[in-house]
CSV table of C-alpha atoms in Angstrom, one decimal:
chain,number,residue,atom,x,y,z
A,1,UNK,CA,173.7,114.4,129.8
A,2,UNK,CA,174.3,118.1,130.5
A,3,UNK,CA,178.0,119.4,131.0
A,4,UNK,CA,177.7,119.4,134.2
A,5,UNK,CA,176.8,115.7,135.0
A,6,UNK,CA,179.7,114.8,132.4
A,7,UNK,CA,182.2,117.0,134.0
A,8,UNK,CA,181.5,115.1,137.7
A,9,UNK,CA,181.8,111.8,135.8
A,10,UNK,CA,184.9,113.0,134.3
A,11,UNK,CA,187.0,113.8,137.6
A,12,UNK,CA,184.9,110.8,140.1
A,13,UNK,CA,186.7,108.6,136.8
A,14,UNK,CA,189.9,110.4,137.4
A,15,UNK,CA,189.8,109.9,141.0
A,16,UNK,CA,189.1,106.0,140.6
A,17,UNK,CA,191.7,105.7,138.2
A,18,UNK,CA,194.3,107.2,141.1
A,19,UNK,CA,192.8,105.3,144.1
A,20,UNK,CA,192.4,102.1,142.3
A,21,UNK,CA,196.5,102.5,141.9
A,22,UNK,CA,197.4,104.0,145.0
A,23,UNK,CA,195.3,101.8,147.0
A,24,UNK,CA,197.2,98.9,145.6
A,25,UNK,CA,200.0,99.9,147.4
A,26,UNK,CA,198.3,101.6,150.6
A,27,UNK,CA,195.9,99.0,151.3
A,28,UNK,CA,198.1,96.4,152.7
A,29,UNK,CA,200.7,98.6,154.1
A,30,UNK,CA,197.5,100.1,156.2
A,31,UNK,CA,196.5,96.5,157.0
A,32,UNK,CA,199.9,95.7,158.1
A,33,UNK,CA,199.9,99.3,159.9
A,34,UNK,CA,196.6,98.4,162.1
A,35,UNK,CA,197.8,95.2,163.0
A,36,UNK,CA,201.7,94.6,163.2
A,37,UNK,CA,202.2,98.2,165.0
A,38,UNK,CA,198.7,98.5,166.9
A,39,UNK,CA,197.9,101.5,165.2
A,40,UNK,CA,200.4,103.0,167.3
A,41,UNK,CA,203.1,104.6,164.5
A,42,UNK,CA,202.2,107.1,162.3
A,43,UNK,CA,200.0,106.1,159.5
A,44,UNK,CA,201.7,108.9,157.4
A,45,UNK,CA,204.7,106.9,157.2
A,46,UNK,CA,203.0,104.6,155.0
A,47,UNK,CA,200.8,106.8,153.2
A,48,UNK,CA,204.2,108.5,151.8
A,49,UNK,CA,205.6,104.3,151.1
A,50,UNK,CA,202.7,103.7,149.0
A,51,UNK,CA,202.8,107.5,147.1
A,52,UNK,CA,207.0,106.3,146.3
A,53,UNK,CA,206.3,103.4,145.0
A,54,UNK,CA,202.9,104.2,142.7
A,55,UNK,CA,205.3,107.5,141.2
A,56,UNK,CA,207.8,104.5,141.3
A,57,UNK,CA,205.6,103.1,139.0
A,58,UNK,CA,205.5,105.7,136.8
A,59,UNK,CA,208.8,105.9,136.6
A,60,UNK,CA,209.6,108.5,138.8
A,61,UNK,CA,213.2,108.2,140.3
A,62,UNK,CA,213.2,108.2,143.7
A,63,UNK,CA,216.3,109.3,146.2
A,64,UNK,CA,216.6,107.2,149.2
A,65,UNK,CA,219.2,107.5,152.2
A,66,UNK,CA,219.0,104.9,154.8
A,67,UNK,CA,219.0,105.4,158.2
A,68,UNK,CA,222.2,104.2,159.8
A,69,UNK,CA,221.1,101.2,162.0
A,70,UNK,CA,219.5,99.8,158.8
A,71,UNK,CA,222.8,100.4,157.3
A,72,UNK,CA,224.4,98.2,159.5
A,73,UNK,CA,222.1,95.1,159.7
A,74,UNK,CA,222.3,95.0,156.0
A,75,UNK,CA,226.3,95.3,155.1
A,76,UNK,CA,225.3,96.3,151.8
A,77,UNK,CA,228.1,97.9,149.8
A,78,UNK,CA,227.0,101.6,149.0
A,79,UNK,CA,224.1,101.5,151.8
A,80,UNK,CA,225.7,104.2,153.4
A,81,UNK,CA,225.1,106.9,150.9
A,82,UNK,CA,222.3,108.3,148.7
A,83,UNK,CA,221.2,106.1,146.1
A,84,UNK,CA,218.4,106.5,143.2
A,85,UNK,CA,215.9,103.9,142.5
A,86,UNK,CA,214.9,104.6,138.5
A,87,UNK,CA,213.6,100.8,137.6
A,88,UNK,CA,209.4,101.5,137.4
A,89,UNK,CA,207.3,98.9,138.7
A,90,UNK,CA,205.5,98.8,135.1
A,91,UNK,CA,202.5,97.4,136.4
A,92,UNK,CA,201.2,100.6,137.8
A,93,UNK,CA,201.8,102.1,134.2
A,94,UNK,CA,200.0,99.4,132.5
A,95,UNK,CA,197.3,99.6,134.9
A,96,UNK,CA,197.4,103.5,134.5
A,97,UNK,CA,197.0,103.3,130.7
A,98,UNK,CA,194.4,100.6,130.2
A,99,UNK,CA,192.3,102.7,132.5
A,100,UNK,CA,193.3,105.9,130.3
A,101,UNK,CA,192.1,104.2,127.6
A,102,UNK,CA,188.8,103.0,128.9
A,103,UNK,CA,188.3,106.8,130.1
A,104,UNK,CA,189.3,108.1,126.9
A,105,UNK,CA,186.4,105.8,125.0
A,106,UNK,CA,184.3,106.5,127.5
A,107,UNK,CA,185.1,110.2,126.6
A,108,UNK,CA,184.4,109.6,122.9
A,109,UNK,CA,180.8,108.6,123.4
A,110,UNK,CA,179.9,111.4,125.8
A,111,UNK,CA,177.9,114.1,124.2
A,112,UNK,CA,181.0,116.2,125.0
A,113,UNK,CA,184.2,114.5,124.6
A,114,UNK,CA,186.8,116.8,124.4
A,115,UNK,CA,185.6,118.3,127.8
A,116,UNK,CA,185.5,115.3,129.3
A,117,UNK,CA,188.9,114.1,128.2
A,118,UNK,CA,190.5,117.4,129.5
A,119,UNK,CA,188.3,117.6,132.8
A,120,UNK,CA,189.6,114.2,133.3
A,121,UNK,CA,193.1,114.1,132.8
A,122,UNK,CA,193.2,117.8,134.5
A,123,UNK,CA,191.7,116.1,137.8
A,124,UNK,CA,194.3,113.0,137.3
A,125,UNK,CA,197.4,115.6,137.1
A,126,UNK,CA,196.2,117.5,140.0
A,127,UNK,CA,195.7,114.5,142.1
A,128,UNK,CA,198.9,113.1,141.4
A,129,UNK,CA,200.9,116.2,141.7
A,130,UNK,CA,199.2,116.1,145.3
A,131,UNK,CA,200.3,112.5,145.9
A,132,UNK,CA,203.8,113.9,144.5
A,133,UNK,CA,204.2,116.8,146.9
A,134,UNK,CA,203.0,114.2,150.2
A,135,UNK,CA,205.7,111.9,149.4
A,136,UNK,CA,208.3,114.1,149.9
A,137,UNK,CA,210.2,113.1,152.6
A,138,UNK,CA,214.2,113.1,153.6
A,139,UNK,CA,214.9,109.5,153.9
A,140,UNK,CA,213.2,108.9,150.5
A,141,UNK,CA,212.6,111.9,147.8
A,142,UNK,CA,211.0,111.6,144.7
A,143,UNK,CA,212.2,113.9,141.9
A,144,UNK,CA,209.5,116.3,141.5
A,145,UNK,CA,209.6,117.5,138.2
A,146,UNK,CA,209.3,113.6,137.1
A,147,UNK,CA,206.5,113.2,140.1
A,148,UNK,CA,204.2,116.4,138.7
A,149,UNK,CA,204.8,115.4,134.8
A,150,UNK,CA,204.8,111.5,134.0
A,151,UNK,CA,202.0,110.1,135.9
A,152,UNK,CA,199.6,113.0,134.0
A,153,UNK,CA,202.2,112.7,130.8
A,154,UNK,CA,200.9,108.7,131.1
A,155,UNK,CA,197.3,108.9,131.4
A,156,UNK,CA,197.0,111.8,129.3
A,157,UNK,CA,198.7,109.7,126.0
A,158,UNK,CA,196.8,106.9,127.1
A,159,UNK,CA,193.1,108.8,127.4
A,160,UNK,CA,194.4,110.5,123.8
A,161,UNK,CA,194.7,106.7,122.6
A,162,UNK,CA,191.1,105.9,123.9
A,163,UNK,CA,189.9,109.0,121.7
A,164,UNK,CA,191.4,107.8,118.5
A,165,UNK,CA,190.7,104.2,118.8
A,166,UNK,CA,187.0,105.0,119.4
A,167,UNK,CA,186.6,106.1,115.5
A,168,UNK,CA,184.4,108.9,116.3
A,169,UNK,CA,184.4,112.6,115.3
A,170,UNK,CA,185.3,114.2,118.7
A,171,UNK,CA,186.8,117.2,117.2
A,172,UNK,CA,183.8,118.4,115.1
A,173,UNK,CA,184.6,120.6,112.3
A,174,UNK,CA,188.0,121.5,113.6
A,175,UNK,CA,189.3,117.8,113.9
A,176,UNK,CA,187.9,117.3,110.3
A,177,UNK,CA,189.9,120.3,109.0
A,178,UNK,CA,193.1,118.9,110.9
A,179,UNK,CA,192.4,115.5,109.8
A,180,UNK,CA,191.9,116.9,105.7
A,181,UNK,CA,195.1,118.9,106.0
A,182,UNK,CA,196.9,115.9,107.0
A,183,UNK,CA,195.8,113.9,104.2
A,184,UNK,CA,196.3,116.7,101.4
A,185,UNK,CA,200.0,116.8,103.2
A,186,UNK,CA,200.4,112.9,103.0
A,187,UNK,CA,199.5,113.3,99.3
A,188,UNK,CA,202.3,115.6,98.5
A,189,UNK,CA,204.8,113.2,99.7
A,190,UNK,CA,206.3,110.9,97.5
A,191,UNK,CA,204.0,107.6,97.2
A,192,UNK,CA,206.9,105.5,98.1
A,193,UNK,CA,207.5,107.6,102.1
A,194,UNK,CA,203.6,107.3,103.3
A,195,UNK,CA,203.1,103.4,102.0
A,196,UNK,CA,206.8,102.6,103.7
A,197,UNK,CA,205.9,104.1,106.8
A,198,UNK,CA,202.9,102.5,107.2
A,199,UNK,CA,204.4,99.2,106.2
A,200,UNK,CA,207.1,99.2,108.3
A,201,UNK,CA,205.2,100.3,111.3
A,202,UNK,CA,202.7,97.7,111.3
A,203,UNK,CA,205.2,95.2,109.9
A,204,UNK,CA,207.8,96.1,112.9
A,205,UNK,CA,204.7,96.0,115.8
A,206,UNK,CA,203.6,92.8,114.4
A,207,UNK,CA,207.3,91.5,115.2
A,208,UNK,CA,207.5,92.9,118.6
A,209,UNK,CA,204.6,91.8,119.4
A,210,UNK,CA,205.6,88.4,118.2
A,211,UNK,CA,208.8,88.5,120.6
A,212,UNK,CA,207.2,90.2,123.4
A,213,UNK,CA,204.9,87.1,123.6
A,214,UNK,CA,207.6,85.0,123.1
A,215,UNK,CA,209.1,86.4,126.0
A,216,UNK,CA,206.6,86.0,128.3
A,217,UNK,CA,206.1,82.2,127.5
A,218,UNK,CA,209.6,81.7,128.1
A,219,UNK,CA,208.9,83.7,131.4
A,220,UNK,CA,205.7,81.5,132.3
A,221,UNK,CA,207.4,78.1,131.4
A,222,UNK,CA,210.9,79.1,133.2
A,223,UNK,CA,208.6,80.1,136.5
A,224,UNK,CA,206.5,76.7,136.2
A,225,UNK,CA,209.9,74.7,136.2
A,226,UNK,CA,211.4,76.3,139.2
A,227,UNK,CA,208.4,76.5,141.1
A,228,UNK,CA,209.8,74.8,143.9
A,229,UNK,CA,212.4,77.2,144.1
A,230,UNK,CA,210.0,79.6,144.4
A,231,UNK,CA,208.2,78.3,147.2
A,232,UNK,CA,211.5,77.7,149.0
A,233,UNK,CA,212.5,81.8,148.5
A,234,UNK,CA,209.1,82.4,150.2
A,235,UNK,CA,209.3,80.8,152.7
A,236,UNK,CA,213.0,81.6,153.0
A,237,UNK,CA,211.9,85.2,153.2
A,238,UNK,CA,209.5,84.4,156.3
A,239,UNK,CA,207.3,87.6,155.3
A,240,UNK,CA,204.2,85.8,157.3
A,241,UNK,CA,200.6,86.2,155.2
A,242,UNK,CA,200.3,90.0,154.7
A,243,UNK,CA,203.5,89.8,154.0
A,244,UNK,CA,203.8,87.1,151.2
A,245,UNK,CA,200.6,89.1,150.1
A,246,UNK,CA,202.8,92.6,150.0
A,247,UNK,CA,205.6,90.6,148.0
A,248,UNK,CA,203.5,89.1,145.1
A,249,UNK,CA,201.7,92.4,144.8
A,250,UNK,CA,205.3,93.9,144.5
A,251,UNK,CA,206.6,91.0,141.6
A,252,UNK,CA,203.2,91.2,140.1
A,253,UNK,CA,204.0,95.2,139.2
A,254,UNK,CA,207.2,93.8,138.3
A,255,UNK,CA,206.0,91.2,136.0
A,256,UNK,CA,205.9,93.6,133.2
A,257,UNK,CA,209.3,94.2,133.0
A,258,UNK,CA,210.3,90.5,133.8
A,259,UNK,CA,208.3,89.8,130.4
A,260,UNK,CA,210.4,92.8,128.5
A,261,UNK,CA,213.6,91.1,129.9
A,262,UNK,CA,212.5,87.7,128.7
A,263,UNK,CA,212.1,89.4,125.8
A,264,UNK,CA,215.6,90.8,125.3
A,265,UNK,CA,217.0,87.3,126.5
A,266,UNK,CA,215.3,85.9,123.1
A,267,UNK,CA,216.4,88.8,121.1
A,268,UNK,CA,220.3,88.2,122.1
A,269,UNK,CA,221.8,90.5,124.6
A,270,UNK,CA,219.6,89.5,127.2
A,271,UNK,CA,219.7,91.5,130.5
A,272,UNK,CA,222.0,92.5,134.0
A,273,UNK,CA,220.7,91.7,137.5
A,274,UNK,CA,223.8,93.5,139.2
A,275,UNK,CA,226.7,94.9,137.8
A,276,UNK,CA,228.9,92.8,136.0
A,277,UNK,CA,225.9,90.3,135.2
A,278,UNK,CA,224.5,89.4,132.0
A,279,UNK,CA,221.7,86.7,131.5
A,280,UNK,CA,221.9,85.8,127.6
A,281,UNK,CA,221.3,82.8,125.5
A,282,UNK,CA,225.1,82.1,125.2
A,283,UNK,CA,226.1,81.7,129.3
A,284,UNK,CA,224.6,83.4,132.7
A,285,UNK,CA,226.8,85.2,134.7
A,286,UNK,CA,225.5,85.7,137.8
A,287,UNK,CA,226.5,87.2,141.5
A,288,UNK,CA,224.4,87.7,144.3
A,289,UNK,CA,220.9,88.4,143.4
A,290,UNK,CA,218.0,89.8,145.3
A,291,UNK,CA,215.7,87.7,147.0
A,292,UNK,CA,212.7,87.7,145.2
A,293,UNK,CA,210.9,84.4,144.2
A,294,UNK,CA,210.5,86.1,140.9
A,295,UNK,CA,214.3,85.5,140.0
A,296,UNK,CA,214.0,82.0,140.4
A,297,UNK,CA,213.0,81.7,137.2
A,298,UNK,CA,216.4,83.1,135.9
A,299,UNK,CA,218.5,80.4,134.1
A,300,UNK,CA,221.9,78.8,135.8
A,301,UNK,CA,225.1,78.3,133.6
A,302,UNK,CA,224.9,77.8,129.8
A,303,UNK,CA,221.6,76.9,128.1
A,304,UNK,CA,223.0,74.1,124.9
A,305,UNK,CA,219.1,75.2,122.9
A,306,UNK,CA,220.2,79.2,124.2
A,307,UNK,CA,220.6,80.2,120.6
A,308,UNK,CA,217.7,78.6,119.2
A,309,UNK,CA,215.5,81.3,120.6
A,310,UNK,CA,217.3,83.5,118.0
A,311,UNK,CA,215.1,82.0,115.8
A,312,UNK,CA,212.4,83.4,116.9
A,313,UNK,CA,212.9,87.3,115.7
A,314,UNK,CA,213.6,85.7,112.7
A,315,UNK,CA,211.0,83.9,112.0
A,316,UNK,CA,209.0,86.5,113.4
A,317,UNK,CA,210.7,89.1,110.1
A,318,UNK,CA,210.3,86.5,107.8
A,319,UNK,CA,206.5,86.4,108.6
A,320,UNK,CA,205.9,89.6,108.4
A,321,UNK,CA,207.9,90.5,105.2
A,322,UNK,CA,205.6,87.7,103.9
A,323,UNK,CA,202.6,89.2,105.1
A,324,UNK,CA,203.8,93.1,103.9
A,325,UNK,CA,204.5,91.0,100.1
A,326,UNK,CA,200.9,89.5,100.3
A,327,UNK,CA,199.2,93.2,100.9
A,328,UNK,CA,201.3,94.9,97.9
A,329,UNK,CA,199.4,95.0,94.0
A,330,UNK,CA,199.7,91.7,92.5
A,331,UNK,CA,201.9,93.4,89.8
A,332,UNK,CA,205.7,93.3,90.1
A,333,UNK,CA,207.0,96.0,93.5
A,334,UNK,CA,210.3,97.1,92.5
A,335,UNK,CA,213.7,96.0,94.6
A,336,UNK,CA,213.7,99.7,96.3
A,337,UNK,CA,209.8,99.8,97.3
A,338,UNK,CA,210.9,96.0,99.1
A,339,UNK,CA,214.3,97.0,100.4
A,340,UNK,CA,212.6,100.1,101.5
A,341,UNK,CA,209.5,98.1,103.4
A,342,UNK,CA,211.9,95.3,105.0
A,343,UNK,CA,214.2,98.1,106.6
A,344,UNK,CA,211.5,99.8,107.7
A,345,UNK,CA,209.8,96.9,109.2
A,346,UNK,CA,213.5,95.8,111.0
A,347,UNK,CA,213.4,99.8,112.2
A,348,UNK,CA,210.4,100.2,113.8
A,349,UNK,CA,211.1,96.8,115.9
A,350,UNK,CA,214.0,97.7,117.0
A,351,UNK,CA,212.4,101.0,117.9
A,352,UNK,CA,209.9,99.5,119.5
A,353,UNK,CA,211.7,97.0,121.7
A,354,UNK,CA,214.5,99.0,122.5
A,355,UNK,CA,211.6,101.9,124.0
A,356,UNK,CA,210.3,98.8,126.1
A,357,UNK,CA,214.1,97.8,126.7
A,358,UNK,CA,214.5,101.1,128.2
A,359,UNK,CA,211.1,101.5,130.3
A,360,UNK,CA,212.1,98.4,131.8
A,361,UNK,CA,215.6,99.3,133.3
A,362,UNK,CA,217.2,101.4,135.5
A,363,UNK,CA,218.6,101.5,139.0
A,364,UNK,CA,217.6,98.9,141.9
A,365,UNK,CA,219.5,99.4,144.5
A,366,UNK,CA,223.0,100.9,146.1
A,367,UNK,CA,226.2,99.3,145.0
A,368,UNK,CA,225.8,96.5,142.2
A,369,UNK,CA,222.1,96.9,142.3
A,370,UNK,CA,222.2,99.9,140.6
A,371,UNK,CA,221.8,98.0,136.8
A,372,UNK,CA,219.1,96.3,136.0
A,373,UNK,CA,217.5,95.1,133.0
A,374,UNK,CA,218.4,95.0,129.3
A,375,UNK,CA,220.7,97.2,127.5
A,376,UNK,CA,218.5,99.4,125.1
A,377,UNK,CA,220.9,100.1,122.7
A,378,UNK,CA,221.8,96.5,121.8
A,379,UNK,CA,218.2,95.5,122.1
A,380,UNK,CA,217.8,98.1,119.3
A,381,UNK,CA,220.4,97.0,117.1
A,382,UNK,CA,219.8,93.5,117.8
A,383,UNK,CA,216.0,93.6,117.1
A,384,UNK,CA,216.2,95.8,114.0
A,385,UNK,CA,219.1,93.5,112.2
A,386,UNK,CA,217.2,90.0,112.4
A,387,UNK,CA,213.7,91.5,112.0
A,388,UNK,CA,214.8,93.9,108.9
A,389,UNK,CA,217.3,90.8,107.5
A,390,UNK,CA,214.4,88.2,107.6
A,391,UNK,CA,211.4,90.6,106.4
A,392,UNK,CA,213.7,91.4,103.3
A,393,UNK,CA,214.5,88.0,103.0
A,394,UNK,CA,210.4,87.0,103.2
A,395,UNK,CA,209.5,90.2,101.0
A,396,UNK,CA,212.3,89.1,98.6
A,397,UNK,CA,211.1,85.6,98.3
A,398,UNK,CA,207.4,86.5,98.1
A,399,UNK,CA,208.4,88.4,95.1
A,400,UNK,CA,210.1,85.5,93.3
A,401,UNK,CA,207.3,83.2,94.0
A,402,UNK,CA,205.0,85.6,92.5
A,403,UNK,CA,207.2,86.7,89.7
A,404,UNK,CA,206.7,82.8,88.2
A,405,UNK,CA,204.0,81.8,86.0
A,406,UNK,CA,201.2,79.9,86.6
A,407,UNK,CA,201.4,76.2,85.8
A,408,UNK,CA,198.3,75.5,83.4
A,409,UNK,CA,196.6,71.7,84.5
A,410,UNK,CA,195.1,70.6,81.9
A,411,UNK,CA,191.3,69.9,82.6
A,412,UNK,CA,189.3,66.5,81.4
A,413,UNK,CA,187.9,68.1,78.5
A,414,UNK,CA,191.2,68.6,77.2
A,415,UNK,CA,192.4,65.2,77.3
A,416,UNK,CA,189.2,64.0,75.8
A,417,UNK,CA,189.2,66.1,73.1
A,418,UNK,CA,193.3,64.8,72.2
């Protein structure tokens, strides 16, 4: 194909990427538009709901002031003034980035990637700055340096990811000078900082990836045991059928972080739905929540097995310091190349799930909405003590086991010949 024909593919895959998002949002707030109000309100209204909550999304903080009757049919605490919602609906992100990624492979194979890649994450920023500057409105603002930057800033880093994962030379001769300077600069390093490194950052991935899953088991198994608590919030609710279809669309962009939550309950601090709430393996301390059927599956009073999911970031270490021990040269490592690998390891998953810990989070609401989620901070330090503990306790021991000598068996010739 000529550049032309790959430049058009480029932005119509840049367009699809935004629309398939957007209209996520738009489609059933147009539905409810045509038949609830009779086409007779302006359809802008909801064009500029669905642009806040896709920038929502990605994680755009959003200003909202509430008109004064709404005010008083609620008797919210805090209603009455300005609030920021900051907690993204990470399901728009992760929809955002597996599409980035798909474009940026896509990209890779073209006969001219890198003009593909920047044709379509130029059309993607421009598009979304566009949605960023319709949405502005006085009863709900979104911040507009966040509304221009991190939806591009998202798919960009995601098409880069579909580039790099595809394996091929998309760079020509200038990535392969880049990519030789890199390597004669790894070389120079110490041996001991570029093996680390590596080991610790696929070592601490593996583990969050580990407790991430974990997490979301929990989060399936805790939803399938209060499904009749679910059903009784929906119909509780009384949203009718484009409504109930509005609501899951809105928890199923919220399942993301509901699974990074989980996943800070197993690590130990758990997470706050409100101010002065925590939801931990040790006791749940809970006020009034919101209504969603998604917190049904939020436990009640003290768990007795709460601390047994502990366990699982430590197996998860132990595992992997295992695994790093296997990989080394059969001879001896010294104590400072496994101390070195295990805190590295504990590091980068506590890196890793604090990050998630702190995409997840923010502001809900006015008044005691305005925390929810994990704390970041502990999830780090939490994470990176019983992942880096057990991985030098399963590097450690791998070591010992490999330090003894084979037991020779003595084979039937042997005893035959005594």
């Amino acid at each position: 194909m000529n550049r032309i024909t790959i430049a058009l593919l480029a932005a119509l895959e840049a367009v699809i990427a935004v629309a398939i998002g957007l209209g996520i949002a738009l489609v059933p707030l147009t539905i409810l538009w045509a038949t609830q109000n009779g086409l007779s309100t302006d359809w802008t209204v909801f064009w500029r709901a669905a642009s806040d909550v896709w920038l929502l999304g990605h994680g755009v903080d959003l200003t909202v002031t509430l008109p004064a009757a709404l005010v008083a049919s609620l008797a919210l605490p805090g209603a009455d003034a300005a609030f920021t919602l900051s907690i993204a609906l990470l399901g728009f992100s992760v929809l955002t980035i597996v599409l980035g990624i798909g474009a940026g492979r896509r990209a890779a194979h073209s006969a001219h990637p890198v003009q593909a890649a920047v044709i379509v994450v130029a059309v993607f920023c421009v598009l979304a700055a566009l949605i960023a500057l319709s949405a502005g409105h006085p009863l709900a603002a979104p911040a507009p340096t966040q509304a221009i930057i991190l939806p591009g800033l998202i798919y960009a880093s995601s098409v880069v990811i579909g580039l790099a994962s595809s394996r091929r030379p998309v760079l020509g001769a200038f990535g392969r000078t880049v990519q030789r300077g890199v390597v004669d600069w790894a070389r120079q390093l110490p041996p001991l900082v570029p093996q680390t490194v590596a080991a610790g950052l696929r070592g601490g991935t593996i583990a969050a990836a580990i407790v991430v899953g974990a997490g979301g088991l929990l989060l399936t198994f805790s939803l399938l045991t209060s499904y009749a608590t679910v059903i009784g919030l929906y119909e509780s609710l009384q949203a009718g059928a484009l409504g109930g279809i509005a609501l899951t669309l809105m928890q199923l962009a919220l399942l993301p972080n509901a699974v990074i939550w989980a996943a800070s309950w197993v690590v130990g601090p758990g997470f706050a739905v409100g101010v002065g709430t925590s939801v931990s393996p040790g006791a749940t301390v809970l006020g009034p929540v919101p209504g969603l059927p998604l917190f049904a599956a939020l436990p009640d009073g003290q768990a007795s097995f709460g601390f047994l999911v502990l366990l699982v970031p430590i197996l998860a270490g132990f595992a992997v310091g295992v695994l790093l021990r296997q990989r080394m040269p059969q001879q001896q490592p010294g104590w400072k190349i496994l101390l070195a690998h295990g805190l590295a390891a504990g590091l980068s998953a506590g890196v890793i799930l604090g990050l998630l810990a702190w995409f997840s989070a923010g502001s809900g609401g006015p008044g005691r909405l305005q925390e929810l989620g994990p704390n970041p901070l502990l999830v780090a330090v939490f994470a990176a003590l019983e992942v880096g503990a057990a991985a030098l306790l399963g590097l450690f021991s791998g070591a010992v086991v490999a330090k003894r000598p084979a037991r020779v068996v003595p084979s039937a010739a042997d005893s035959l010949s005594e």
